């Protein structure tokens, strides 16, 4: 790891080894491209470097928590500072799994991005899978400058959909929050709060019998005037097994999709990215390769 800049997030030395994963990264312009410097790390987060899938100046970063999932009170924190003018894409190596918490401890996951002037952030993680009896608290925060650009997604599954006869909505509690700020002003606050059995019990009805919830947020200082209409047309083309809708509020495109299968949720995210990416990053979407 390199010397930490004064604004970098750092781990607490008192944390138990292996119970509190931590990764602090900085994206900066160097040698005519964006490069990623690791500032601090604690296992089970691993640092695997970055690769340039598009063969240009934008690195792709695979986030890898080698624990395989969250167990009984585990915690993880990812902190990324994207300096002005940088272009970066973050994804995960696999789904994020929250295992059962028999001692009623809550597992916590925090993802925090700070995006500088005229910087581009693309964040496309795999789905979150809550196992039976899991207790989950997860927060994703993105702080943008008005000149920044963003494409971010979030996919939550109802549980281990294909386990045995299906393990759906069997988690004990979930508090999930996705927020985006522009110049300090809160523009997106999306919450799923189901902390009591009766809260969890109504989710199958609220999700319309589907088992995967996908959320997409896209922002740029300006969009083509018909972009949100094109996104909505793409949503309407998904078919009955994946119902989706798009809206534009305060310059932010927000999309919600409900799908029967996880691949349908991810395909919806990709098709929206395919529609929006040229306006955000100036290049077409390509399937992300994960070594």
PDB file of C-alpha atoms in Angstrom:
ATOM      1  CA  UNK A   1       0.000   0.000   0.000  1.00  0.00           C
ATOM      2  CA  UNK A   2       1.104   3.607  -0.619  1.00  0.00           C
ATOM      3  CA  UNK A   3       1.216   6.603   1.704  1.00  0.00           C
ATOM      4  CA  UNK A   4      -2.345   7.691   2.458  1.00  0.00           C
ATOM      5  CA  UNK A   5      -3.475  11.151   1.321  1.00  0.00           C
ATOM      6  CA  UNK A   6      -5.019  13.262   4.095  1.00  0.00           C
ATOM      7  CA  UNK A   7      -8.602  12.674   2.894  1.00  0.00           C
ATOM      8  CA  UNK A   8      -8.353   8.873   2.654  1.00  0.00           C
ATOM      9  CA  UNK A   9     -10.532   6.577   4.758  1.00  0.00           C
ATOM     10  CA  UNK A  10      -8.477   4.300   6.999  1.00  0.00           C
ATOM     11  CA  UNK A  11      -9.362   1.210   9.068  1.00  0.00           C
ATOM     12  CA  UNK A  12      -9.629   1.173  12.842  1.00  0.00           C
ATOM     13  CA  UNK A  13      -6.666  -0.822  14.232  1.00  0.00           C
ATOM     14  CA  UNK A  14      -8.922  -2.228  16.956  1.00  0.00           C
ATOM     15  CA  UNK A  15     -11.113  -4.163  14.506  1.00  0.00           C
ATOM     16  CA  UNK A  16     -10.982  -7.931  14.795  1.00  0.00           C
ATOM     17  CA  UNK A  17      -8.895  -9.467  12.029  1.00  0.00           C
ATOM     18  CA  UNK A  18     -11.097 -11.234   9.504  1.00  0.00           C
ATOM     19  CA  UNK A  19     -14.370  -9.806  10.855  1.00  0.00           C
ATOM     20  CA  UNK A  20     -14.161  -6.309   9.363  1.00  0.00           C
ATOM     21  CA  UNK A  21     -13.100  -6.203   5.712  1.00  0.00           C
ATOM     22  CA  UNK A  22     -11.810  -2.846   4.509  1.00  0.00           C
ATOM     23  CA  UNK A  23     -10.564  -1.454   1.219  1.00  0.00           C
ATOM     24  CA  UNK A  24      -9.673   2.174   0.504  1.00  0.00           C
ATOM     25  CA  UNK A  25      -8.809   3.146  -3.080  1.00  0.00           C
ATOM     26  CA  UNK A  26      -7.926   6.276  -5.004  1.00  0.00           C
ATOM     27  CA  UNK A  27      -8.490   6.824  -8.735  1.00  0.00           C
ATOM     28  CA  UNK A  28      -6.128   9.388 -10.238  1.00  0.00           C
ATOM     29  CA  UNK A  29      -4.869  10.560 -13.607  1.00  0.00           C
ATOM     30  CA  UNK A  30      -1.372   9.303 -14.384  1.00  0.00           C
ATOM     31  CA  UNK A  31       0.493   8.504 -17.593  1.00  0.00           C
ATOM     32  CA  UNK A  32      -2.403   9.721 -19.714  1.00  0.00           C
ATOM     33  CA  UNK A  33      -4.972   7.375 -18.184  1.00  0.00           C
ATOM     34  CA  UNK A  34      -6.804   6.633 -14.954  1.00  0.00           C
ATOM     35  CA  UNK A  35      -4.950   4.407 -12.501  1.00  0.00           C
ATOM     36  CA  UNK A  36      -6.075   2.973  -9.170  1.00  0.00           C
ATOM     37  CA  UNK A  37      -3.906   3.237  -6.059  1.00  0.00           C
ATOM     38  CA  UNK A  38      -4.719   1.025  -3.054  1.00  0.00           C
ATOM     39  CA  UNK A  39      -4.510   3.134   0.101  1.00  0.00           C
ATOM     40  CA  UNK A  40      -5.404   0.634   2.835  1.00  0.00           C
ATOM     41  CA  UNK A  41      -6.734  -2.906   3.071  1.00  0.00           C
ATOM     42  CA  UNK A  42      -7.798  -5.411   5.691  1.00  0.00           C
ATOM     43  CA  UNK A  43      -8.712  -9.011   4.984  1.00  0.00           C
ATOM     44  CA  UNK A  44     -10.906 -10.534   3.743  1.00  0.00           C
ATOM     45  CA  UNK A  45     -11.004  -7.767   1.117  1.00  0.00           C
ATOM     46  CA  UNK A  46      -8.372  -8.512  -1.522  1.00  0.00           C
ATOM     47  CA  UNK A  47      -6.665  -6.133  -3.941  1.00  0.00           C
ATOM     48  CA  UNK A  48      -6.261  -7.627  -7.404  1.00  0.00           C
ATOM     49  CA  UNK A  49      -5.314  -4.549  -9.380  1.00  0.00           C
ATOM     50  CA  UNK A  50      -7.239  -3.380 -12.432  1.00  0.00           C
ATOM     51  CA  UNK A  51      -7.484  -4.139 -16.140  1.00  0.00           C
ATOM     52  CA  UNK A  52      -8.366  -2.133 -19.223  1.00  0.00           C
ATOM     53  CA  UNK A  53     -11.138  -4.104 -20.923  1.00  0.00           C
ATOM     54  CA  UNK A  54     -12.022  -1.308 -23.348  1.00  0.00           C
ATOM     55  CA  UNK A  55      -8.374  -0.755 -24.294  1.00  0.00           C
ATOM     56  CA  UNK A  56      -8.578   2.941 -23.452  1.00  0.00           C
ATOM     57  CA  UNK A  57      -7.935   5.115 -20.395  1.00  0.00           C
ATOM     58  CA  UNK A  58     -10.645   3.586 -18.141  1.00  0.00           C
ATOM     59  CA  UNK A  59      -9.659   0.815 -15.705  1.00  0.00           C
ATOM     60  CA  UNK A  60     -12.062  -1.933 -14.636  1.00  0.00           C
ATOM     61  CA  UNK A  61     -11.772  -3.020 -10.998  1.00  0.00           C
ATOM     62  CA  UNK A  62     -12.989  -6.382  -9.693  1.00  0.00           C
ATOM     63  CA  UNK A  63     -13.915  -6.119  -6.001  1.00  0.00           C
ATOM     64  CA  UNK A  64     -13.141  -9.379  -4.210  1.00  0.00           C
ATOM     65  CA  UNK A  65     -14.113 -10.299  -0.662  1.00  0.00           C
ATOM     66  CA  UNK A  66     -12.409 -13.645  -0.150  1.00  0.00           C
ATOM     67  CA  UNK A  67     -14.631 -14.571   2.806  1.00  0.00           C
ATOM     68  CA  UNK A  68     -17.286 -15.712   0.364  1.00  0.00           C
ATOM     69  CA  UNK A  69     -20.027 -13.961   2.303  1.00  0.00           C
ATOM     70  CA  UNK A  70     -21.045 -12.270   5.552  1.00  0.00           C
ATOM     71  CA  UNK A  71     -21.324 -14.394   8.691  1.00  0.00           C
ATOM     72  CA  UNK A  72     -22.897 -13.390  12.021  1.00  0.00           C
ATOM     73  CA  UNK A  73     -21.941  -9.755  12.517  1.00  0.00           C
ATOM     74  CA  UNK A  74     -19.293  -9.474   9.803  1.00  0.00           C
ATOM     75  CA  UNK A  75     -18.698  -6.014   8.349  1.00  0.00           C
ATOM     76  CA  UNK A  76     -17.132  -4.671   5.164  1.00  0.00           C
ATOM     77  CA  UNK A  77     -16.280  -1.182   3.982  1.00  0.00           C
ATOM     78  CA  UNK A  78     -15.228   0.001   0.540  1.00  0.00           C
ATOM     79  CA  UNK A  79     -14.117   3.607   0.158  1.00  0.00           C
ATOM     80  CA  UNK A  80     -13.193   5.078  -3.230  1.00  0.00           C
ATOM     81  CA  UNK A  81     -12.088   8.627  -4.008  1.00  0.00           C
ATOM     82  CA  UNK A  82     -12.191   9.301  -7.750  1.00  0.00           C
ATOM     83  CA  UNK A  83     -10.134  12.397  -8.410  1.00  0.00           C
ATOM     84  CA  UNK A  84     -11.132  15.032 -11.011  1.00  0.00           C
ATOM     85  CA  UNK A  85     -11.083  13.864 -14.604  1.00  0.00           C
ATOM     86  CA  UNK A  86     -10.806  10.144 -13.821  1.00  0.00           C
ATOM     87  CA  UNK A  87     -12.825   7.383 -15.484  1.00  0.00           C
ATOM     88  CA  UNK A  88     -13.331   4.081 -13.667  1.00  0.00           C
ATOM     89  CA  UNK A  89     -15.634   1.070 -13.555  1.00  0.00           C
ATOM     90  CA  UNK A  90     -16.156  -1.115 -10.482  1.00  0.00           C
ATOM     91  CA  UNK A  91     -17.837  -4.512 -10.350  1.00  0.00           C
ATOM     92  CA  UNK A  92     -17.669  -7.611  -8.150  1.00  0.00           C
ATOM     93  CA  UNK A  93     -16.278 -11.098  -8.661  1.00  0.00           C
ATOM     94  CA  UNK A  94     -19.528 -12.762  -7.544  1.00  0.00           C
ATOM     95  CA  UNK A  95     -22.798 -12.259  -5.720  1.00  0.00           C
ATOM     96  CA  UNK A  96     -22.685 -10.859  -2.186  1.00  0.00           C
ATOM     97  CA  UNK A  97     -24.051 -13.476   0.205  1.00  0.00           C
ATOM     98  CA  UNK A  98     -25.395 -12.827   3.683  1.00  0.00           C
ATOM     99  CA  UNK A  99     -25.494 -16.018   5.751  1.00  0.00           C
ATOM    100  CA  UNK A 100     -27.744 -16.790   8.718  1.00  0.00           C
ATOM    101  CA  UNK A 101     -27.209 -14.930  11.984  1.00  0.00           C
ATOM    102  CA  UNK A 102     -28.250 -17.388  14.683  1.00  0.00           C
ATOM    103  CA  UNK A 103     -26.982 -15.144  17.481  1.00  0.00           C
ATOM    104  CA  UNK A 104     -29.078 -12.253  16.093  1.00  0.00           C
ATOM    105  CA  UNK A 105     -26.055 -10.120  15.191  1.00  0.00           C
ATOM    106  CA  UNK A 106     -26.376  -7.906  12.112  1.00  0.00           C
ATOM    107  CA  UNK A 107     -23.951  -8.074   9.178  1.00  0.00           C
ATOM    108  CA  UNK A 108     -23.070  -4.700   7.648  1.00  0.00           C
ATOM    109  CA  UNK A 109     -21.808  -3.648   4.234  1.00  0.00           C
ATOM    110  CA  UNK A 110     -20.840  -0.070   3.349  1.00  0.00           C
ATOM    111  CA  UNK A 111     -19.847   1.153  -0.114  1.00  0.00           C
ATOM    112  CA  UNK A 112     -18.808   4.800  -0.353  1.00  0.00           C
ATOM    113  CA  UNK A 113     -17.768   6.675  -3.506  1.00  0.00           C
ATOM    114  CA  UNK A 114     -16.608  10.282  -3.725  1.00  0.00           C
ATOM    115  CA  UNK A 115     -16.457  11.431  -7.355  1.00  0.00           C
ATOM    116  CA  UNK A 116     -14.580  14.573  -8.351  1.00  0.00           C
ATOM    117  CA  UNK A 117     -15.134  17.188 -11.028  1.00  0.00           C
ATOM    118  CA  UNK A 118     -15.653  15.843 -14.558  1.00  0.00           C
ATOM    119  CA  UNK A 119     -14.987  12.301 -13.334  1.00  0.00           C
ATOM    120  CA  UNK A 120     -16.875   9.215 -14.523  1.00  0.00           C
ATOM    121  CA  UNK A 121     -17.925   6.383 -12.201  1.00  0.00           C
ATOM    122  CA  UNK A 122     -19.609   3.190 -13.382  1.00  0.00           C
ATOM    123  CA  UNK A 123     -20.615   0.716 -10.666  1.00  0.00           C
ATOM    124  CA  UNK A 124     -22.226  -2.592 -11.685  1.00  0.00           C
ATOM    125  CA  UNK A 125     -22.021  -5.144  -8.847  1.00  0.00           C
ATOM    126  CA  UNK A 126     -23.500  -8.628  -8.839  1.00  0.00           C
ATOM    127  CA  UNK A 127     -26.653  -9.369  -6.880  1.00  0.00           C
ATOM    128  CA  UNK A 128     -27.119  -9.503  -3.100  1.00  0.00           C
ATOM    129  CA  UNK A 129     -28.414 -12.844  -1.783  1.00  0.00           C
ATOM    130  CA  UNK A 130     -29.920 -12.925   1.738  1.00  0.00           C
ATOM    131  CA  UNK A 131     -29.930 -16.434   3.216  1.00  0.00           C
ATOM    132  CA  UNK A 132     -32.580 -17.609   5.670  1.00  0.00           C
ATOM    133  CA  UNK A 133     -32.279 -15.991   9.128  1.00  0.00           C
ATOM    134  CA  UNK A 134     -29.752 -13.412   7.899  1.00  0.00           C
ATOM    135  CA  UNK A 135     -29.735  -9.901   9.334  1.00  0.00           C
ATOM    136  CA  UNK A 136     -28.516  -7.305   6.879  1.00  0.00           C
ATOM    137  CA  UNK A 137     -27.627  -3.642   6.929  1.00  0.00           C
ATOM    138  CA  UNK A 138     -26.149  -2.323   3.690  1.00  0.00           C
ATOM    139  CA  UNK A 139     -25.522   1.196   2.464  1.00  0.00           C
ATOM    140  CA  UNK A 140     -24.261   2.508  -0.867  1.00  0.00           C
ATOM    141  CA  UNK A 141     -23.345   6.199  -0.990  1.00  0.00           C
ATOM    142  CA  UNK A 142     -22.240   8.183  -4.019  1.00  0.00           C
ATOM    143  CA  UNK A 143     -21.181  11.826  -3.687  1.00  0.00           C
ATOM    144  CA  UNK A 144     -20.926  13.594  -7.050  1.00  0.00           C
ATOM    145  CA  UNK A 145     -19.793  16.970  -8.291  1.00  0.00           C
ATOM    146  CA  UNK A 146     -22.296  18.641 -10.627  1.00  0.00           C
ATOM    147  CA  UNK A 147     -19.889  17.971 -13.513  1.00  0.00           C
ATOM    148  CA  UNK A 148     -19.443  14.276 -12.632  1.00  0.00           C
ATOM    149  CA  UNK A 149     -21.086  11.397 -14.484  1.00  0.00           C
ATOM    150  CA  UNK A 150     -22.554   8.221 -12.995  1.00  0.00           C
ATOM    151  CA  UNK A 151     -24.056   4.876 -13.924  1.00  0.00           C
ATOM    152  CA  UNK A 152     -24.779   2.667 -10.911  1.00  0.00           C
ATOM    153  CA  UNK A 153     -26.915  -0.414 -10.330  1.00  0.00           C
ATOM    154  CA  UNK A 154     -28.112  -2.477  -7.395  1.00  0.00           C
ATOM    155  CA  UNK A 155     -29.725  -5.934  -7.571  1.00  0.00           C
ATOM    156  CA  UNK A 156     -31.327  -7.621  -4.550  1.00  0.00           C
ATOM    157  CA  UNK A 157     -32.590 -11.202  -4.634  1.00  0.00           C
ATOM    158  CA  UNK A 158     -35.382 -12.550  -2.447  1.00  0.00           C
ATOM    159  CA  UNK A 159     -33.044 -15.266  -1.207  1.00  0.00           C
ATOM    160  CA  UNK A 160     -31.657 -18.554  -2.505  1.00  0.00           C
ATOM    161  CA  UNK A 161     -34.259 -18.808  -5.226  1.00  0.00           C
ATOM    162  CA  UNK A 162     -33.067 -22.163  -6.587  1.00  0.00           C
ATOM    163  CA  UNK A 163     -32.146 -23.812  -3.271  1.00  0.00           C
ATOM    164  CA  UNK A 164     -34.269 -26.933  -2.854  1.00  0.00           C
ATOM    165  CA  UNK A 165     -37.863 -25.869  -3.323  1.00  0.00           C
ATOM    166  CA  UNK A 166     -36.748 -22.260  -3.015  1.00  0.00           C
ATOM    167  CA  UNK A 167     -35.753 -20.146  -0.018  1.00  0.00           C
ATOM    168  CA  UNK A 168     -37.622 -16.887  -0.576  1.00  0.00           C
ATOM    169  CA  UNK A 169     -37.999 -13.916   1.770  1.00  0.00           C
ATOM    170  CA  UNK A 170     -36.733 -16.024   4.656  1.00  0.00           C
ATOM    171  CA  UNK A 171     -34.249 -13.470   5.983  1.00  0.00           C
ATOM    172  CA  UNK A 172     -34.814 -12.082   9.472  1.00  0.00           C
ATOM    173  CA  UNK A 173     -34.278  -8.421   8.642  1.00  0.00           C
ATOM    174  CA  UNK A 174     -32.911  -6.155   5.927  1.00  0.00           C
ATOM    175  CA  UNK A 175     -32.144  -2.465   5.876  1.00  0.00           C
ATOM    176  CA  UNK A 176     -30.797  -1.464   2.465  1.00  0.00           C
ATOM    177  CA  UNK A 177     -30.095   2.119   1.440  1.00  0.00           C
ATOM    178  CA  UNK A 178     -28.828   3.617  -1.827  1.00  0.00           C
ATOM    179  CA  UNK A 179     -28.142   7.348  -1.880  1.00  0.00           C
ATOM    180  CA  UNK A 180     -26.701   9.831  -4.363  1.00  0.00           C
ATOM    181  CA  UNK A 181     -25.732  13.418  -3.609  1.00  0.00           C
ATOM    182  CA  UNK A 182     -24.772  16.117  -6.106  1.00  0.00           C
ATOM    183  CA  UNK A 183     -22.753  18.988  -4.642  1.00  0.00           C
ATOM    184  CA  UNK A 184     -23.941  17.873  -1.222  1.00  0.00           C
ATOM    185  CA  UNK A 185     -27.643  17.873  -2.167  1.00  0.00           C
ATOM    186  CA  UNK A 186     -29.460  14.574  -1.722  1.00  0.00           C
ATOM    187  CA  UNK A 187     -31.045  13.648  -5.081  1.00  0.00           C
ATOM    188  CA  UNK A 188     -31.629   9.893  -4.645  1.00  0.00           C
ATOM    189  CA  UNK A 189     -32.590   8.124  -1.431  1.00  0.00           C
ATOM    190  CA  UNK A 190     -33.821   4.599  -2.098  1.00  0.00           C
ATOM    191  CA  UNK A 191     -34.573   2.424   0.918  1.00  0.00           C
ATOM    192  CA  UNK A 192     -35.755  -1.104   1.516  1.00  0.00           C
ATOM    193  CA  UNK A 193     -36.542  -1.522   5.207  1.00  0.00           C
ATOM    194  CA  UNK A 194     -37.935  -4.832   6.434  1.00  0.00           C
ATOM    195  CA  UNK A 195     -36.858  -5.281  10.033  1.00  0.00           C
ATOM    196  CA  UNK A 196     -39.840  -7.173  11.454  1.00  0.00           C
ATOM    197  CA  UNK A 197     -41.464 -10.441  10.337  1.00  0.00           C
ATOM    198  CA  UNK A 198     -44.588  -8.604   9.204  1.00  0.00           C
ATOM    199  CA  UNK A 199     -42.441  -6.268   7.068  1.00  0.00           C
ATOM    200  CA  UNK A 200     -40.749  -9.197   5.332  1.00  0.00           C
ATOM    201  CA  UNK A 201     -44.093 -10.952   4.862  1.00  0.00           C
ATOM    202  CA  UNK A 202     -45.502  -8.198   2.621  1.00  0.00           C
ATOM    203  CA  UNK A 203     -42.533  -8.139   0.214  1.00  0.00           C
ATOM    204  CA  UNK A 204     -43.790 -10.952  -2.063  1.00  0.00           C
ATOM    205  CA  UNK A 205     -46.921  -8.902  -2.730  1.00  0.00           C
ATOM    206  CA  UNK A 206     -45.012  -5.624  -3.139  1.00  0.00           C
ATOM    207  CA  UNK A 207     -42.630  -7.301  -5.593  1.00  0.00           C
ATOM    208  CA  UNK A 208     -45.579  -8.614  -7.594  1.00  0.00           C
ATOM    209  CA  UNK A 209     -44.578 -12.253  -7.163  1.00  0.00           C
ATOM    210  CA  UNK A 210     -41.135 -11.649  -8.625  1.00  0.00           C
ATOM    211  CA  UNK A 211     -37.932 -12.513  -6.820  1.00  0.00           C
ATOM    212  CA  UNK A 212     -35.300  -9.984  -7.961  1.00  0.00           C
ATOM    213  CA  UNK A 213     -35.302  -6.202  -7.576  1.00  0.00           C
ATOM    214  CA  UNK A 214     -32.972  -4.104  -9.747  1.00  0.00           C
ATOM    215  CA  UNK A 215     -32.333  -0.389  -9.406  1.00  0.00           C
ATOM    216  CA  UNK A 216     -30.395   1.814 -11.818  1.00  0.00           C
ATOM    217  CA  UNK A 217     -29.289   5.421 -11.363  1.00  0.00           C
ATOM    218  CA  UNK A 218     -27.690   7.453 -14.163  1.00  0.00           C
ATOM    219  CA  UNK A 219     -26.498  11.049 -14.070  1.00  0.00           C
ATOM    220  CA  UNK A 220     -24.652  13.435 -16.349  1.00  0.00           C
ATOM    221  CA  UNK A 221     -24.594  17.257 -16.456  1.00  0.00           C
ATOM    222  CA  UNK A 222     -26.838  16.983 -19.528  1.00  0.00           C
ATOM    223  CA  UNK A 223     -28.598  14.187 -21.403  1.00  0.00           C
ATOM    224  CA  UNK A 224     -30.022  14.031 -24.928  1.00  0.00           C
ATOM    225  CA  UNK A 225     -33.598  15.276 -24.698  1.00  0.00           C
ATOM    226  CA  UNK A 226     -35.089  11.912 -25.682  1.00  0.00           C
ATOM    227  CA  UNK A 227     -32.829   9.640 -23.636  1.00  0.00           C
ATOM    228  CA  UNK A 228     -35.273   8.836 -20.827  1.00  0.00           C
ATOM    229  CA  UNK A 229     -37.934   8.017 -23.451  1.00  0.00           C
ATOM    230  CA  UNK A 230     -35.512   5.597 -25.113  1.00  0.00           C
ATOM    231  CA  UNK A 231     -34.759   4.013 -21.733  1.00  0.00           C
ATOM    232  CA  UNK A 232     -38.487   3.617 -21.084  1.00  0.00           C
ATOM    233  CA  UNK A 233     -38.953   2.013 -24.508  1.00  0.00           C
ATOM    234  CA  UNK A 234     -36.194  -0.443 -23.629  1.00  0.00           C
ATOM    235  CA  UNK A 235     -37.927  -1.178 -20.298  1.00  0.00           C
ATOM    236  CA  UNK A 236     -41.222  -1.887 -22.048  1.00  0.00           C
ATOM    237  CA  UNK A 237     -39.468  -4.346 -24.364  1.00  0.00           C
ATOM    238  CA  UNK A 238     -38.324  -6.616 -21.519  1.00  0.00           C
ATOM    239  CA  UNK A 239     -41.566  -8.588 -21.494  1.00  0.00           C
ATOM    240  CA  UNK A 240     -43.853  -9.823 -18.747  1.00  0.00           C
ATOM    241  CA  UNK A 241     -41.215 -11.667 -16.734  1.00  0.00           C
ATOM    242  CA  UNK A 242     -39.327  -8.440 -16.069  1.00  0.00           C
ATOM    243  CA  UNK A 243     -41.403  -5.355 -15.396  1.00  0.00           C
ATOM    244  CA  UNK A 244     -39.507  -2.053 -15.422  1.00  0.00           C
ATOM    245  CA  UNK A 245     -40.045   1.673 -15.628  1.00  0.00           C
ATOM    246  CA  UNK A 246     -37.860   4.773 -15.983  1.00  0.00           C
ATOM    247  CA  UNK A 247     -38.236   8.353 -14.824  1.00  0.00           C
ATOM    248  CA  UNK A 248     -36.178  11.556 -14.967  1.00  0.00           C
ATOM    249  CA  UNK A 249     -36.071  13.676 -11.810  1.00  0.00           C
ATOM    250  CA  UNK A 250     -33.739  16.648 -11.304  1.00  0.00           C
ATOM    251  CA  UNK A 251     -31.504  15.477 -14.132  1.00  0.00           C
ATOM    252  CA  UNK A 252     -31.187  11.926 -12.732  1.00  0.00           C
ATOM    253  CA  UNK A 253     -32.511   8.900 -14.622  1.00  0.00           C
ATOM    254  CA  UNK A 254     -33.946   6.365 -12.169  1.00  0.00           C
ATOM    255  CA  UNK A 255     -35.031   2.879 -13.236  1.00  0.00           C
ATOM    256  CA  UNK A 256     -36.701   0.133 -11.229  1.00  0.00           C
ATOM    257  CA  UNK A 257     -37.086  -3.427 -12.502  1.00  0.00           C
ATOM    258  CA  UNK A 258     -38.682  -6.528 -10.984  1.00  0.00           C
ATOM    259  CA  UNK A 259     -37.674  -9.866 -12.499  1.00  0.00           C
ATOM    260  CA  UNK A 260     -38.470 -13.549 -12.060  1.00  0.00           C
ATOM    261  CA  UNK A 261     -34.897 -14.726 -12.695  1.00  0.00           C
ATOM    262  CA  UNK A 262     -31.602 -13.103 -11.709  1.00  0.00           C
ATOM    263  CA  UNK A 263     -30.285 -13.222 -15.269  1.00  0.00           C
ATOM    264  CA  UNK A 264     -33.318 -11.177 -16.325  1.00  0.00           C
ATOM    265  CA  UNK A 265     -32.481  -8.532 -13.721  1.00  0.00           C
ATOM    266  CA  UNK A 266     -28.880  -8.329 -14.896  1.00  0.00           C
ATOM    267  CA  UNK A 267     -29.953  -8.299 -18.529  1.00  0.00           C
ATOM    268  CA  UNK A 268     -32.258  -5.377 -17.754  1.00  0.00           C
ATOM    269  CA  UNK A 269     -29.360  -3.507 -16.166  1.00  0.00           C
ATOM    270  CA  UNK A 270     -27.157  -4.227 -19.167  1.00  0.00           C
ATOM    271  CA  UNK A 271     -29.770  -3.101 -21.702  1.00  0.00           C
ATOM    272  CA  UNK A 272     -30.269   0.157 -19.808  1.00  0.00           C
ATOM    273  CA  UNK A 273     -26.493   0.623 -19.629  1.00  0.00           C
ATOM    274  CA  UNK A 274     -26.334  -0.089 -23.357  1.00  0.00           C
ATOM    275  CA  UNK A 275     -28.843   2.717 -23.949  1.00  0.00           C
ATOM    276  CA  UNK A 276     -27.347   5.253 -21.557  1.00  0.00           C
ATOM    277  CA  UNK A 277     -23.597   4.642 -21.720  1.00  0.00           C
ATOM    278  CA  UNK A 278     -22.854   6.534 -24.951  1.00  0.00           C
ATOM    279  CA  UNK A 279     -24.320   9.684 -23.380  1.00  0.00           C
ATOM    280  CA  UNK A 280     -22.406   9.191 -20.127  1.00  0.00           C
ATOM    281  CA  UNK A 281     -19.010   7.842 -21.184  1.00  0.00           C
ATOM    282  CA  UNK A 282     -18.929   8.459 -24.910  1.00  0.00           C
ATOM    283  CA  UNK A 283     -18.588   4.798 -25.864  1.00  0.00           C
ATOM    284  CA  UNK A 284     -20.816   1.725 -26.254  1.00  0.00           C
ATOM    285  CA  UNK A 285     -21.493  -0.829 -23.534  1.00  0.00           C
ATOM    286  CA  UNK A 286     -19.707  -4.166 -23.690  1.00  0.00           C
ATOM    287  CA  UNK A 287     -20.247  -7.293 -21.617  1.00  0.00           C
ATOM    288  CA  UNK A 288     -17.904  -7.160 -18.626  1.00  0.00           C
ATOM    289  CA  UNK A 289     -15.351  -9.961 -18.646  1.00  0.00           C
ATOM    290  CA  UNK A 290     -14.555 -11.430 -15.236  1.00  0.00           C
ATOM    291  CA  UNK A 291     -11.377 -13.579 -15.233  1.00  0.00           C
TER     292      UNK A 291
END
